[in-house]
mmCIF file with all atom_site columns, C-alpha atoms in Angstrom:
data_model
loop_
_atom_site.group_PDB
_atom_site.id
_atom_site.type_symbol
_atom_site.label_atom_id
_atom_site.label_alt_id
_atom_site.label_comp_id
_atom_site.label_asym_id
_atom_site.label_entity_id
_atom_site.label_seq_id
_atom_site.pdbx_PDB_ins_code
_atom_site.Cartn_x
_atom_site.Cartn_y
_atom_site.Cartn_z
_atom_site.occupancy
_atom_site.B_iso_or_equiv
_atom_site.pdbx_formal_charge
_atom_site.auth_seq_id
_atom_site.auth_comp_id
_atom_site.auth_asym_id
_atom_site.auth_atom_id
_atom_site.pdbx_PDB_model_num
ATOM 1   C CA . MET F 1 1   ? -67.400 25.064 46.849 1.00 37.00 ? 161 MET F CA 1
ATOM 2   C CA . SER F 1 2   ? -66.694 23.736 47.214 1.00 36.00 ? 162 SER F CA 1
ATOM 3   C CA . VAL F 1 3   ? -64.629 26.244 45.834 1.00 33.00 ? 163 VAL F CA 1
ATOM 4   C CA . TYR F 1 4   ? -62.592 27.806 45.723 1.00 30.00 ? 164 TYR F CA 1
ATOM 5   C CA . LEU F 1 5   ? -59.420 29.489 44.852 1.00 31.00 ? 165 LEU F CA 1
ATOM 6   C CA . HIS F 1 6   ? -58.957 32.736 43.062 1.00 31.00 ? 166 HIS F CA 1
ATOM 7   C CA . PHE F 1 7   ? -59.388 35.608 45.516 1.00 29.00 ? 167 PHE F CA 1
ATOM 8   C CA . ARG F 1 8   ? -58.294 39.064 46.503 1.00 31.00 ? 168 ARG F CA 1
ATOM 9   C CA . ILE F 1 9   ? -56.580 39.763 49.811 1.00 29.00 ? 169 ILE F CA 1
ATOM 10  C CA . LYS F 1 10  ? -58.763 41.774 52.153 1.00 34.00 ? 170 LYS F CA 1
ATOM 11  C CA . GLY F 1 11  ? -58.117 45.421 51.611 1.00 37.00 ? 171 GLY F CA 1
ATOM 12  C CA . LYS F 1 12  ? -56.817 45.055 48.069 1.00 41.00 ? 172 LYS F CA 1
ATOM 13  C CA . LYS F 1 13  ? -58.208 47.577 45.609 1.00 47.00 ? 173 LYS F CA 1
ATOM 14  C CA . LYS F 1 14  ? -60.987 46.095 43.504 1.00 49.00 ? 174 LYS F CA 1
ATOM 15  C CA . MET F 1 15  ? -60.114 45.989 39.807 1.00 46.00 ? 175 MET F CA 1
ATOM 16  C CA . ASN F 1 16  ? -62.426 47.775 37.401 1.00 51.00 ? 176 ASN F CA 1
ATOM 17  C CA . SER F 1 17  ? -63.566 46.251 34.113 1.00 47.00 ? 177 SER F CA 1
ATOM 18  C CA . LYS F 1 18  ? -60.847 48.029 32.123 1.00 50.00 ? 178 LYS F CA 1
ATOM 19  C CA . GLU F 1 19  ? -58.090 46.662 34.374 1.00 48.00 ? 179 GLU F CA 1
ATOM 20  C CA . ILE F 1 20  ? -59.538 43.151 34.192 1.00 47.00 ? 180 ILE F CA 1
ATOM 21  C CA . GLY F 1 21  ? -59.719 43.463 30.429 1.00 48.00 ? 181 GLY F CA 1
ATOM 22  C CA . GLN F 1 22  ? -56.056 44.406 30.250 1.00 46.00 ? 182 GLN F CA 1
ATOM 23  C CA . GLN F 1 23  ? -55.122 41.403 32.363 1.00 57.00 ? 183 GLN F CA 1
ATOM 24  C CA . SER F 1 24  ? -57.313 38.978 30.447 1.00 65.00 ? 184 SER F CA 1
ATOM 25  C CA . SER F 1 25  ? -56.725 39.906 26.817 1.00 74.00 ? 185 SER F CA 1
ATOM 26  C CA . ASP F 1 26  ? -54.794 36.660 26.216 1.00 89.00 ? 186 ASP F CA 1
ATOM 27  C CA . TRP F 1 27  ? -57.123 34.405 28.218 1.00 96.00 ? 187 TRP F CA 1
ATOM 28  C CA . LYS F 1 28  ? -59.642 32.350 26.302 1.00 96.00 ? 188 LYS F CA 1
ATOM 29  C CA . ILE F 1 29  ? -62.800 31.322 28.173 1.00 97.00 ? 189 ILE F CA 1
ATOM 30  C CA . SER F 1 30  ? -64.942 28.538 26.760 1.00 97.00 ? 190 SER F CA 1
ATOM 31  C CA . ILE F 1 31  ? -67.160 25.599 27.657 1.00 98.00 ? 191 ILE F CA 1
ATOM 32  C CA . ALA F 1 32  ? -65.080 22.489 28.352 1.00 98.00 ? 192 ALA F CA 1
ATOM 33  C CA . THR F 1 33  ? -64.910 19.534 25.975 1.00 98.00 ? 193 THR F CA 1
ATOM 34  C CA . LEU F 1 34  ? -63.836 15.972 26.777 1.00 98.00 ? 194 LEU F CA 1
ATOM 35  C CA . GLU F 1 35  ? -60.307 16.846 25.664 1.00 98.00 ? 195 GLU F CA 1
ATOM 36  C CA . ASP F 1 36  ? -60.148 19.300 28.563 1.00 98.00 ? 196 ASP F CA 1
ATOM 37  C CA . ALA F 1 37  ? -60.872 16.769 31.329 1.00 98.00 ? 197 ALA F CA 1
ATOM 38  C CA . LYS F 1 38  ? -57.210 16.027 32.081 1.00 97.00 ? 198 LYS F CA 1
ATOM 39  C CA . GLY F 1 39  ? -56.269 19.704 32.312 1.00 97.00 ? 199 GLY F CA 1
ATOM 40  C CA . ILE F 1 40  ? -59.265 20.414 34.547 1.00 97.00 ? 200 ILE F CA 1
ATOM 41  C CA . HIS F 1 41  ? -58.264 17.585 36.869 1.00 95.00 ? 201 HIS F CA 1
ATOM 42  C CA . GLU F 1 42  ? -54.693 18.877 37.028 1.00 94.00 ? 202 GLU F CA 1
ATOM 43  C CA . ALA F 1 43  ? -55.998 22.311 38.039 1.00 93.00 ? 203 ALA F CA 1
ATOM 44  C CA . LEU F 1 44  ? -58.023 20.636 40.801 1.00 91.00 ? 204 LEU F CA 1
ATOM 45  C CA . ILE F 1 45  ? -55.074 18.610 42.116 1.00 88.00 ? 205 ILE F CA 1
ATOM 46  C CA . GLN F 1 46  ? -52.906 21.686 42.467 1.00 84.00 ? 206 GLN F CA 1
ATOM 47  C CA . ASN F 1 47  ? -55.307 23.125 45.031 1.00 82.00 ? 207 ASN F CA 1
ATOM 48  C CA . LEU F 1 48  ? -56.610 19.976 46.720 1.00 74.00 ? 208 LEU F CA 1
ATOM 49  C CA . ILE F 1 49  ? -56.340 19.062 50.383 1.00 65.00 ? 209 ILE F CA 1
ATOM 50  C CA . GLU F 1 50  ? -57.426 15.519 51.111 1.00 60.00 ? 210 GLU F CA 1
ATOM 51  C CA . ILE F 1 51  ? -59.804 14.894 53.999 1.00 52.00 ? 211 ILE F CA 1
ATOM 52  C CA . ARG F 1 52  ? -57.374 12.606 55.807 1.00 57.00 ? 212 ARG F CA 1
ATOM 53  C CA . ASP F 1 53  ? -54.841 15.435 55.963 1.00 58.00 ? 213 ASP F CA 1
ATOM 54  C CA . PHE F 1 54  ? -56.964 17.916 57.936 1.00 61.00 ? 214 PHE F CA 1
ATOM 55  C CA . ASP F 1 55  ? -55.836 16.618 61.330 1.00 68.00 ? 215 ASP F CA 1
ATOM 56  C CA . LYS F 1 56  ? -52.171 16.369 60.318 1.00 73.00 ? 216 LYS F CA 1
ATOM 57  C CA . ILE F 1 57  ? -51.392 19.877 59.105 1.00 73.00 ? 217 ILE F CA 1
ATOM 58  C CA . SER F 1 58  ? -49.367 22.243 61.280 1.00 74.00 ? 218 SER F CA 1
ATOM 59  C CA . LYS F 1 59  ? -50.532 25.609 62.554 1.00 75.00 ? 219 LYS F CA 1
ATOM 60  C CA . LYS F 1 60  ? -48.355 27.305 59.938 1.00 75.00 ? 220 LYS F CA 1
ATOM 61  C CA . GLN F 1 61  ? -49.823 25.172 57.167 1.00 75.00 ? 221 GLN F CA 1
ATOM 62  C CA . ARG F 1 62  ? -53.354 25.863 58.409 1.00 71.00 ? 222 ARG F CA 1
ATOM 63  C CA . LYS F 1 63  ? -52.783 29.611 58.218 1.00 74.00 ? 223 LYS F CA 1
ATOM 64  C CA . SER F 1 64  ? -51.380 29.293 54.707 1.00 70.00 ? 224 SER F CA 1
ATOM 65  C CA . LEU F 1 65  ? -54.318 27.200 53.516 1.00 68.00 ? 225 LEU F CA 1
ATOM 66  C CA . GLU F 1 66  ? -56.838 29.578 55.080 1.00 66.00 ? 226 GLU F CA 1
ATOM 67  C CA . ASN F 1 67  ? -55.294 32.537 53.274 1.00 63.00 ? 227 ASN F CA 1
ATOM 68  C CA . GLN F 1 68  ? -54.431 30.873 49.961 1.00 68.00 ? 228 GLN F CA 1
ATOM 69  C CA . GLY F 1 69  ? -57.571 28.738 49.636 1.00 62.00 ? 229 GLY F CA 1
ATOM 70  C CA . PHE F 1 70  ? -58.121 25.050 49.071 1.00 63.00 ? 230 PHE F CA 1
ATOM 71  C CA . LEU F 1 71  ? -60.416 22.497 47.504 1.00 58.00 ? 231 LEU F CA 1
ATOM 72  C CA . ARG F 1 72  ? -61.491 19.299 49.218 1.00 63.00 ? 232 ARG F CA 1
ATOM 73  C CA . LYS F 1 73  ? -63.258 17.293 46.519 1.00 70.00 ? 233 LYS F CA 1
ATOM 74  C CA . GLU F 1 74  ? -61.232 14.149 45.843 1.00 74.00 ? 234 GLU F CA 1
ATOM 75  C CA . VAL F 1 75  ? -62.338 13.003 42.383 1.00 87.00 ? 235 VAL F CA 1
ATOM 76  C CA . GLY F 1 76  ? -60.750 11.491 39.301 1.00 91.00 ? 236 GLY F CA 1
ATOM 77  C CA . ILE F 1 77  ? -60.626 12.543 35.654 1.00 96.00 ? 237 ILE F CA 1
ATOM 78  C CA . ASP F 1 78  ? -63.711 10.425 34.956 1.00 96.00 ? 238 ASP F CA 1
ATOM 79  C CA . TYR F 1 79  ? -65.745 12.677 37.249 1.00 95.00 ? 239 TYR F CA 1
ATOM 80  C CA . TYR F 1 80  ? -65.100 15.624 34.921 1.00 96.00 ? 240 TYR F CA 1
ATOM 81  C CA . GLU F 1 81  ? -65.685 13.516 31.839 1.00 98.00 ? 241 GLU F CA 1
ATOM 82  C CA . GLN F 1 82  ? -69.156 12.749 33.180 1.00 97.00 ? 242 GLN F CA 1
ATOM 83  C CA . LEU F 1 83  ? -69.854 16.387 34.020 1.00 97.00 ? 243 LEU F CA 1
ATOM 84  C CA . ILE F 1 84  ? -68.762 17.558 30.579 1.00 98.00 ? 244 ILE F CA 1
ATOM 85  C CA . GLY F 1 85  ? -71.325 15.183 29.066 1.00 97.00 ? 245 GLY F CA 1
ATOM 86  C CA . ASP F 1 86  ? -74.104 16.368 31.371 1.00 98.00 ? 246 ASP F CA 1
ATOM 87  C CA . PRO F 1 87  ? -76.381 18.963 29.687 1.00 97.00 ? 247 PRO F CA 1
ATOM 88  C CA . ASN F 1 88  ? -77.195 20.494 33.083 1.00 97.00 ? 248 ASN F CA 1
ATOM 89  C CA . VAL F 1 89  ? -73.581 21.160 34.014 1.00 97.00 ? 249 VAL F CA 1
ATOM 90  C CA . ASP F 1 90  ? -71.356 23.833 32.514 1.00 98.00 ? 250 ASP F CA 1
ATOM 91  C CA . ILE F 1 91  ? -67.610 23.727 33.072 1.00 98.00 ? 251 ILE F CA 1
ATOM 92  C CA . TYR F 1 92  ? -65.905 26.913 31.902 1.00 98.00 ? 252 TYR F CA 1
ATOM 93  C CA . VAL F 1 93  ? -62.189 26.635 31.230 1.00 98.00 ? 253 VAL F CA 1
ATOM 94  C CA . ALA F 1 94  ? -59.678 29.450 30.906 1.00 98.00 ? 254 ALA F CA 1
ATOM 95  C CA . LYS F 1 95  ? -56.780 28.809 28.532 1.00 97.00 ? 255 LYS F CA 1
ATOM 96  C CA . TYR F 1 96  ? -53.539 30.612 27.843 1.00 96.00 ? 256 TYR F CA 1
ATOM 97  C CA . ASN F 1 97  ? -51.534 29.407 24.860 1.00 93.00 ? 257 ASN F CA 1
ATOM 98  C CA . SER F 1 98  ? -53.957 26.475 24.621 1.00 95.00 ? 258 SER F CA 1
ATOM 99  C CA . ALA F 1 99  ? -53.171 25.272 28.178 1.00 97.00 ? 259 ALA F CA 1
ATOM 100 C CA . ILE F 1 100 ? -55.835 25.227 30.892 1.00 98.00 ? 260 ILE F CA 1
ATOM 101 C CA . ILE F 1 101 ? -55.002 27.725 33.633 1.00 97.00 ? 261 ILE F CA 1
ATOM 102 C CA . GLY F 1 102 ? -58.277 27.601 35.559 1.00 97.00 ? 262 GLY F CA 1
ATOM 103 C CA . PHE F 1 103 ? -61.878 26.448 35.526 1.00 97.00 ? 263 PHE F CA 1
ATOM 104 C CA . ALA F 1 104 ? -65.280 26.793 37.170 1.00 98.00 ? 264 ALA F CA 1
ATOM 105 C CA . SER F 1 105 ? -68.069 24.224 37.266 1.00 97.00 ? 265 SER F CA 1
ATOM 106 C CA . ILE F 1 106 ? -71.717 25.179 37.638 1.00 97.00 ? 266 ILE F CA 1
ATOM 107 C CA . HIS F 1 107 ? -74.609 22.753 38.023 1.00 97.00 ? 267 HIS F CA 1
ATOM 108 C CA . LYS F 1 108 ? -77.828 24.147 36.572 1.00 97.00 ? 268 LYS F CA 1
ATOM 109 C CA . LYS F 1 109 ? -81.525 23.399 37.174 1.00 95.00 ? 269 LYS F CA 1
ATOM 110 C CA . LYS F 1 110 ? -81.100 22.492 40.831 1.00 95.00 ? 270 LYS F CA 1
ATOM 111 C CA . TYR F 1 111 ? -83.913 22.362 43.370 1.00 94.00 ? 271 TYR F CA 1
ATOM 112 C CA . ASP F 1 112 ? -83.635 21.730 47.150 1.00 91.00 ? 272 ASP F CA 1
ATOM 113 C CA . ILE F 1 113 ? -80.057 22.025 48.389 1.00 90.00 ? 273 ILE F CA 1
ATOM 114 C CA . VAL F 1 114 ? -80.399 18.861 50.487 1.00 83.00 ? 274 VAL F CA 1
ATOM 115 C CA . LYS F 1 115 ? -80.694 16.833 47.270 1.00 85.00 ? 275 LYS F CA 1
ATOM 116 C CA . VAL F 1 116 ? -77.724 18.644 45.743 1.00 86.00 ? 276 VAL F CA 1
ATOM 117 C CA . ARG F 1 117 ? -75.422 18.324 48.757 1.00 78.00 ? 277 ARG F CA 1
ATOM 118 C CA . ASP F 1 118 ? -76.033 14.965 50.398 1.00 69.00 ? 278 ASP F CA 1
ATOM 119 C CA . VAL F 1 119 ? -73.498 15.849 53.101 1.00 65.00 ? 279 VAL F CA 1
ATOM 120 C CA . ILE F 1 120 ? -75.679 18.641 54.438 1.00 73.00 ? 280 ILE F CA 1
ATOM 121 C CA . GLY F 1 121 ? -76.929 18.575 58.035 1.00 75.00 ? 281 GLY F CA 1
ATOM 122 C CA . GLU F 1 122 ? -79.031 21.049 59.984 1.00 83.00 ? 282 GLU F CA 1
ATOM 123 C CA . LEU F 1 123 ? -79.598 24.199 57.944 1.00 89.00 ? 283 LEU F CA 1
ATOM 124 C CA . THR F 1 124 ? -79.724 27.629 59.600 1.00 92.00 ? 284 THR F CA 1
ATOM 125 C CA . CYS F 1 125 ? -80.825 30.781 57.793 1.00 92.00 ? 285 CYS F CA 1
ATOM 126 C CA . ASP F 1 126 ? -82.399 34.056 58.889 1.00 84.00 ? 286 ASP F CA 1
ATOM 127 C CA . ASP F 1 127 ? -84.809 34.963 56.109 1.00 93.00 ? 287 ASP F CA 1
ATOM 128 C CA . GLU F 1 128 ? -87.657 33.277 54.284 1.00 96.00 ? 288 GLU F CA 1
ATOM 129 C CA . ARG F 1 129 ? -86.390 34.150 50.808 1.00 97.00 ? 289 ARG F CA 1
ATOM 130 C CA . THR F 1 130 ? -83.199 32.198 51.402 1.00 96.00 ? 290 THR F CA 1
ATOM 131 C CA . ARG F 1 131 ? -85.013 29.259 52.983 1.00 94.00 ? 291 ARG F CA 1
ATOM 132 C CA . LYS F 1 132 ? -87.381 28.989 50.033 1.00 95.00 ? 292 LYS F CA 1
ATOM 133 C CA . LEU F 1 133 ? -84.567 29.134 47.512 1.00 96.00 ? 293 LEU F CA 1
ATOM 134 C CA . LEU F 1 134 ? -82.617 26.411 49.257 1.00 94.00 ? 294 LEU F CA 1
ATOM 135 C CA . LEU F 1 135 ? -85.457 24.052 50.188 1.00 93.00 ? 295 LEU F CA 1
ATOM 136 C CA . ASP F 1 136 ? -88.401 24.611 47.847 1.00 94.00 ? 296 ASP F CA 1
ATOM 137 C CA . ASP F 1 137 ? -88.662 21.928 45.152 1.00 93.00 ? 297 ASP F CA 1
ATOM 138 C CA . ASN F 1 138 ? -90.198 24.475 42.776 1.00 95.00 ? 298 ASN F CA 1
ATOM 139 C CA . ILE F 1 139 ? -87.514 27.174 42.938 1.00 96.00 ? 299 ILE F CA 1
ATOM 140 C CA . GLU F 1 140 ? -84.529 26.727 40.642 1.00 97.00 ? 300 GLU F CA 1
ATOM 141 C CA . PHE F 1 141 ? -80.962 27.756 41.337 1.00 97.00 ? 301 PHE F CA 1
ATOM 142 C CA . GLY F 1 142 ? -77.476 27.162 39.991 1.00 97.00 ? 302 GLY F CA 1
ATOM 143 C CA . TYR F 1 143 ? -74.818 25.523 42.146 1.00 97.00 ? 303 TYR F CA 1
ATOM 144 C CA . LEU F 1 144 ? -71.228 26.770 41.884 1.00 97.00 ? 304 LEU F CA 1
ATOM 145 C CA . ASP F 1 145 ? -69.361 23.564 42.670 1.00 94.00 ? 305 ASP F CA 1
ATOM 146 C CA . GLN F 1 146 ? -65.722 24.443 42.074 1.00 93.00 ? 306 GLN F CA 1
ATOM 147 C CA . VAL F 1 147 ? -63.420 27.237 40.997 1.00 94.00 ? 307 VAL F CA 1
ATOM 148 C CA . SER F 1 148 ? -59.728 26.406 40.706 1.00 93.00 ? 308 SER F CA 1
ATOM 149 C CA . ILE F 1 149 ? -56.907 28.578 39.374 1.00 94.00 ? 309 ILE F CA 1
ATOM 150 C CA . LEU F 1 150 ? -53.280 27.583 38.773 1.00 94.00 ? 310 LEU F CA 1
ATOM 151 C CA . ALA F 1 151 ? -50.949 29.203 41.302 1.00 88.00 ? 311 ALA F CA 1
ATOM 152 C CA . GLU F 1 152 ? -49.149 31.477 38.848 1.00 91.00 ? 312 GLU F CA 1
ATOM 153 C CA . TYR F 1 153 ? -52.473 32.980 37.689 1.00 93.00 ? 313 TYR F CA 1
ATOM 154 C CA . LYS F 1 154 ? -53.996 33.726 41.103 1.00 89.00 ? 314 LYS F CA 1
ATOM 155 C CA . ARG F 1 155 ? -54.764 37.315 42.082 1.00 87.00 ? 315 ARG F CA 1
ATOM 156 C CA . LYS F 1 156 ? -54.942 38.423 38.468 1.00 93.00 ? 316 LYS F CA 1
ATOM 157 C CA . GLY F 1 157 ? -58.740 38.490 38.140 1.00 94.00 ? 317 GLY F CA 1
ATOM 158 C CA . LEU F 1 158 ? -58.986 35.203 36.321 1.00 96.00 ? 318 LEU F CA 1
ATOM 159 C CA . GLY F 1 159 ? -61.533 33.656 38.673 1.00 96.00 ? 319 GLY F CA 1
ATOM 160 C CA . THR F 1 160 ? -63.713 36.725 38.290 1.00 96.00 ? 320 THR F CA 1
ATOM 161 C CA . VAL F 1 161 ? -63.472 36.643 34.483 1.00 96.00 ? 321 VAL F CA 1
ATOM 162 C CA . ILE F 1 162 ? -64.513 32.971 34.409 1.00 97.00 ? 322 ILE F CA 1
ATOM 163 C CA . PHE F 1 163 ? -67.422 33.514 36.810 1.00 98.00 ? 323 PHE F CA 1
ATOM 164 C CA . GLN F 1 164 ? -68.719 36.576 34.957 1.00 96.00 ? 324 GLN F CA 1
ATOM 165 C CA . ARG F 1 165 ? -68.698 34.549 31.744 1.00 96.00 ? 325 ARG F CA 1
ATOM 166 C CA . ALA F 1 166 ? -70.649 31.802 33.485 1.00 96.00 ? 326 ALA F CA 1
ATOM 167 C CA . LEU F 1 167 ? -73.257 34.276 34.754 1.00 96.00 ? 327 LEU F CA 1
ATOM 168 C CA . LEU F 1 168 ? -74.085 35.205 31.189 1.00 95.00 ? 328 LEU F CA 1
ATOM 169 C CA . GLY F 1 169 ? -75.525 31.724 30.747 1.00 92.00 ? 329 GLY F CA 1
ATOM 170 C CA . LEU F 1 170 ? -77.653 31.785 33.899 1.00 96.00 ? 330 LEU F CA 1
ATOM 171 C CA . ASN F 1 171 ? -80.918 33.465 34.831 1.00 96.00 ? 331 ASN F CA 1
ATOM 172 C CA . THR F 1 172 ? -81.231 32.012 38.320 1.00 97.00 ? 332 THR F CA 1
ATOM 173 C CA . PRO F 1 173 ? -79.543 32.670 41.685 1.00 98.00 ? 333 PRO F CA 1
ATOM 174 C CA . VAL F 1 174 ? -76.271 30.849 42.297 1.00 98.00 ? 334 VAL F CA 1
ATOM 175 C CA . VAL F 1 175 ? -75.509 28.953 45.518 1.00 98.00 ? 335 VAL F CA 1
ATOM 176 C CA . ALA F 1 176 ? -72.024 28.095 46.827 1.00 97.00 ? 336 ALA F CA 1
ATOM 177 C CA . PHE F 1 177 ? -70.696 26.279 49.898 1.00 94.00 ? 337 PHE F CA 1
ATOM 178 C CA . ILE F 1 178 ? -67.544 27.327 51.775 1.00 93.00 ? 338 ILE F CA 1
ATOM 179 C CA . VAL F 1 179 ? -65.833 25.307 54.488 1.00 89.00 ? 339 VAL F CA 1
ATOM 180 C CA . GLU F 1 180 ? -65.848 26.974 57.909 1.00 92.00 ? 340 GLU F CA 1
ATOM 181 C CA . GLU F 1 181 ? -64.783 24.000 60.047 1.00 89.00 ? 341 GLU F CA 1
ATOM 182 C CA . PRO F 1 182 ? -62.481 22.118 60.460 1.00 84.00 ? 342 PRO F CA 1
ATOM 183 C CA . LEU F 1 183 ? -60.540 24.735 58.462 1.00 83.00 ? 343 LEU F CA 1
ATOM 184 C CA . LEU F 1 184 ? -61.863 28.168 57.524 1.00 88.00 ? 344 LEU F CA 1
ATOM 185 C CA . ASN F 1 185 ? -61.435 28.901 53.811 1.00 88.00 ? 345 ASN F CA 1
ATOM 186 C CA . LYS F 1 186 ? -60.873 32.644 54.126 1.00 91.00 ? 346 LYS F CA 1
ATOM 187 C CA . ALA F 1 187 ? -59.656 32.983 50.549 1.00 90.00 ? 347 ALA F CA 1
ATOM 188 C CA . SER F 1 188 ? -62.910 31.561 49.265 1.00 92.00 ? 348 SER F CA 1
ATOM 189 C CA . ILE F 1 189 ? -64.956 33.914 51.429 1.00 95.00 ? 349 ILE F CA 1
ATOM 190 C CA . TYR F 1 190 ? -63.078 36.955 50.089 1.00 94.00 ? 350 TYR F CA 1
ATOM 191 C CA . TRP F 1 191 ? -63.493 35.735 46.493 1.00 96.00 ? 351 TRP F CA 1
ATOM 192 C CA . HIS F 1 192 ? -67.218 35.132 46.803 1.00 97.00 ? 352 HIS F CA 1
ATOM 193 C CA . GLU F 1 193 ? -67.867 38.471 48.508 1.00 98.00 ? 353 GLU F CA 1
ATOM 194 C CA . TYR F 1 194 ? -65.772 40.233 45.860 1.00 97.00 ? 354 TYR F CA 1
ATOM 195 C CA . ASN F 1 195 ? -67.917 38.640 43.188 1.00 97.00 ? 355 ASN F CA 1
ATOM 196 C CA . GLY F 1 196 ? -71.304 39.609 44.631 1.00 97.00 ? 356 GLY F CA 1
ATOM 197 C CA . PHE F 1 197 ? -72.163 36.645 46.854 1.00 98.00 ? 357 PHE F CA 1
ATOM 198 C CA . LYS F 1 198 ? -73.692 37.141 50.289 1.00 98.00 ? 358 LYS F CA 1
ATOM 199 C CA . LEU F 1 199 ? -73.471 34.849 53.313 1.00 98.00 ? 359 LEU F CA 1
ATOM 200 C CA . LYS F 1 200 ? -77.084 33.718 53.809 1.00 97.00 ? 360 LYS F CA 1
ATOM 201 C CA . ALA F 1 201 ? -77.015 30.416 55.719 1.00 96.00 ? 361 ALA F CA 1
ATOM 202 C CA . THR F 1 202 ? -74.892 27.842 57.525 1.00 95.00 ? 362 THR F CA 1
ATOM 203 C CA . SER F 1 203 ? -75.037 24.078 57.772 1.00 93.00 ? 363 SER F CA 1
ATOM 204 C CA . GLY F 1 204 ? -73.399 21.230 59.558 1.00 88.00 ? 364 GLY F CA 1
ATOM 205 C CA . GLY F 1 205 ? -72.526 18.079 57.680 1.00 80.00 ? 365 GLY F CA 1
ATOM 206 C CA . GLU F 1 206 ? -70.213 15.130 57.260 1.00 75.00 ? 366 GLU F CA 1
ATOM 207 C CA . TYR F 1 207 ? -67.912 14.109 54.413 1.00 70.00 ? 367 TYR F CA 1
ATOM 208 C CA . LYS F 1 208 ? -65.877 10.902 54.364 1.00 68.00 ? 368 LYS F CA 1
ATOM 209 C CA . GLY F 1 209 ? -66.329 10.465 58.098 1.00 73.00 ? 369 GLY F CA 1
ATOM 210 C CA . LYS F 1 210 ? -65.208 14.012 58.950 1.00 74.00 ? 370 LYS F CA 1
ATOM 211 C CA . SER F 1 211 ? -67.516 16.586 60.549 1.00 81.00 ? 371 SER F CA 1
ATOM 212 C CA . PHE F 1 212 ? -67.786 19.881 58.699 1.00 85.00 ? 372 PHE F CA 1
ATOM 213 C CA . LYS F 1 213 ? -69.476 23.233 59.086 1.00 91.00 ? 373 LYS F CA 1
ATOM 214 C CA . PHE F 1 214 ? -70.318 25.103 55.910 1.00 92.00 ? 374 PHE F CA 1
ATOM 215 C CA . GLN F 1 215 ? -71.153 28.698 55.116 1.00 95.00 ? 375 GLN F CA 1
ATOM 216 C CA . ILE F 1 216 ? -73.683 29.001 52.315 1.00 96.00 ? 376 ILE F CA 1
ATOM 217 C CA . PHE F 1 217 ? -73.313 31.987 49.995 1.00 98.00 ? 377 PHE F CA 1
ATOM 218 C CA . ILE F 1 218 ? -75.869 33.166 47.453 1.00 98.00 ? 378 ILE F CA 1
ATOM 219 C CA . HIS F 1 219 ? -75.467 35.357 44.384 1.00 98.00 ? 379 HIS F CA 1
ATOM 220 C CA . TRP F 1 220 ? -79.021 36.482 43.557 1.00 98.00 ? 380 TRP F CA 1
ATOM 221 C CA . ASN F 1 221 ? -78.045 37.208 39.957 1.00 97.00 ? 381 ASN F CA 1
ATOM 222 C CA . GLU F 1 222 ? -80.538 40.016 39.571 1.00 93.00 ? 382 GLU F CA 1
ATOM 223 C CA . LYS F 1 223 ? -80.049 41.447 36.115 1.00 78.00 ? 383 LYS F CA 1
ATOM 224 C CA . GLU F 1 224 ? -80.096 45.213 35.816 1.00 69.00 ? 384 GLU F CA 1
#
C-alpha cells in the first residue's frame, strides 16, 4: 500500500511539471543501497500505525489518520536490507542534504495478486481486463508496496516525483492496495488518483488476526 503517504487534499490545485521541478530541484532520487536501510525504516516508522492500535484510537485520531494517511506494515530494518538485495524489487529514495526524506518500494515481475498478497480474501472486480491482470499467471505487473514521506516534506510533490521516477523503470501496469476497513486511508486514495491510478477492484482479507477490506488501484502505465 500498502501505501501510502504523500497526497494532495481534495480540491487542491494540481501542480504542473514546472512547479514540481521548482519544488524538487534540491531533491535527489536514486535506487536505495544497503546504507539507506536505516533511513528507509525511519521514514516508515514516522507514518506507521500498528495493527493492535486500530481498536484503541479515538474518533478524533481516526479522522486525522484518514486525512493524513498511514502505513500498517510492521517490519524491521532487515526487511529493507533484504528488499534492497532483491533484483526484482526497486526501492527509490529521495534525499535532501544526504538525508532520506521519503521512499517508494516497487516489486517487479509479479503474477497473480493472490501470491503477492497472502492476506487477500474474496476478490471483486467489474471487468475482465482487471481480473486477468490480477489473477492470470502469465500477465506481469508491478506492485507498489509502500510510499512514505517525512512529515515536513508532505504536500510538496515529493511522492509524485519519486513515483514518476519509478515509472521510468517499468513497462507493466502497477497495482496498489489501500485500506478501506477498519480505517479508510483517504490520503492514500487522493494520492493514487492524483498520480493516475484507478480503483478497479476490492478484496477482503486478514492481517495479524484483524479483518480488513482493501481497495485495489491500478495504474495501467500506458506509454504515450
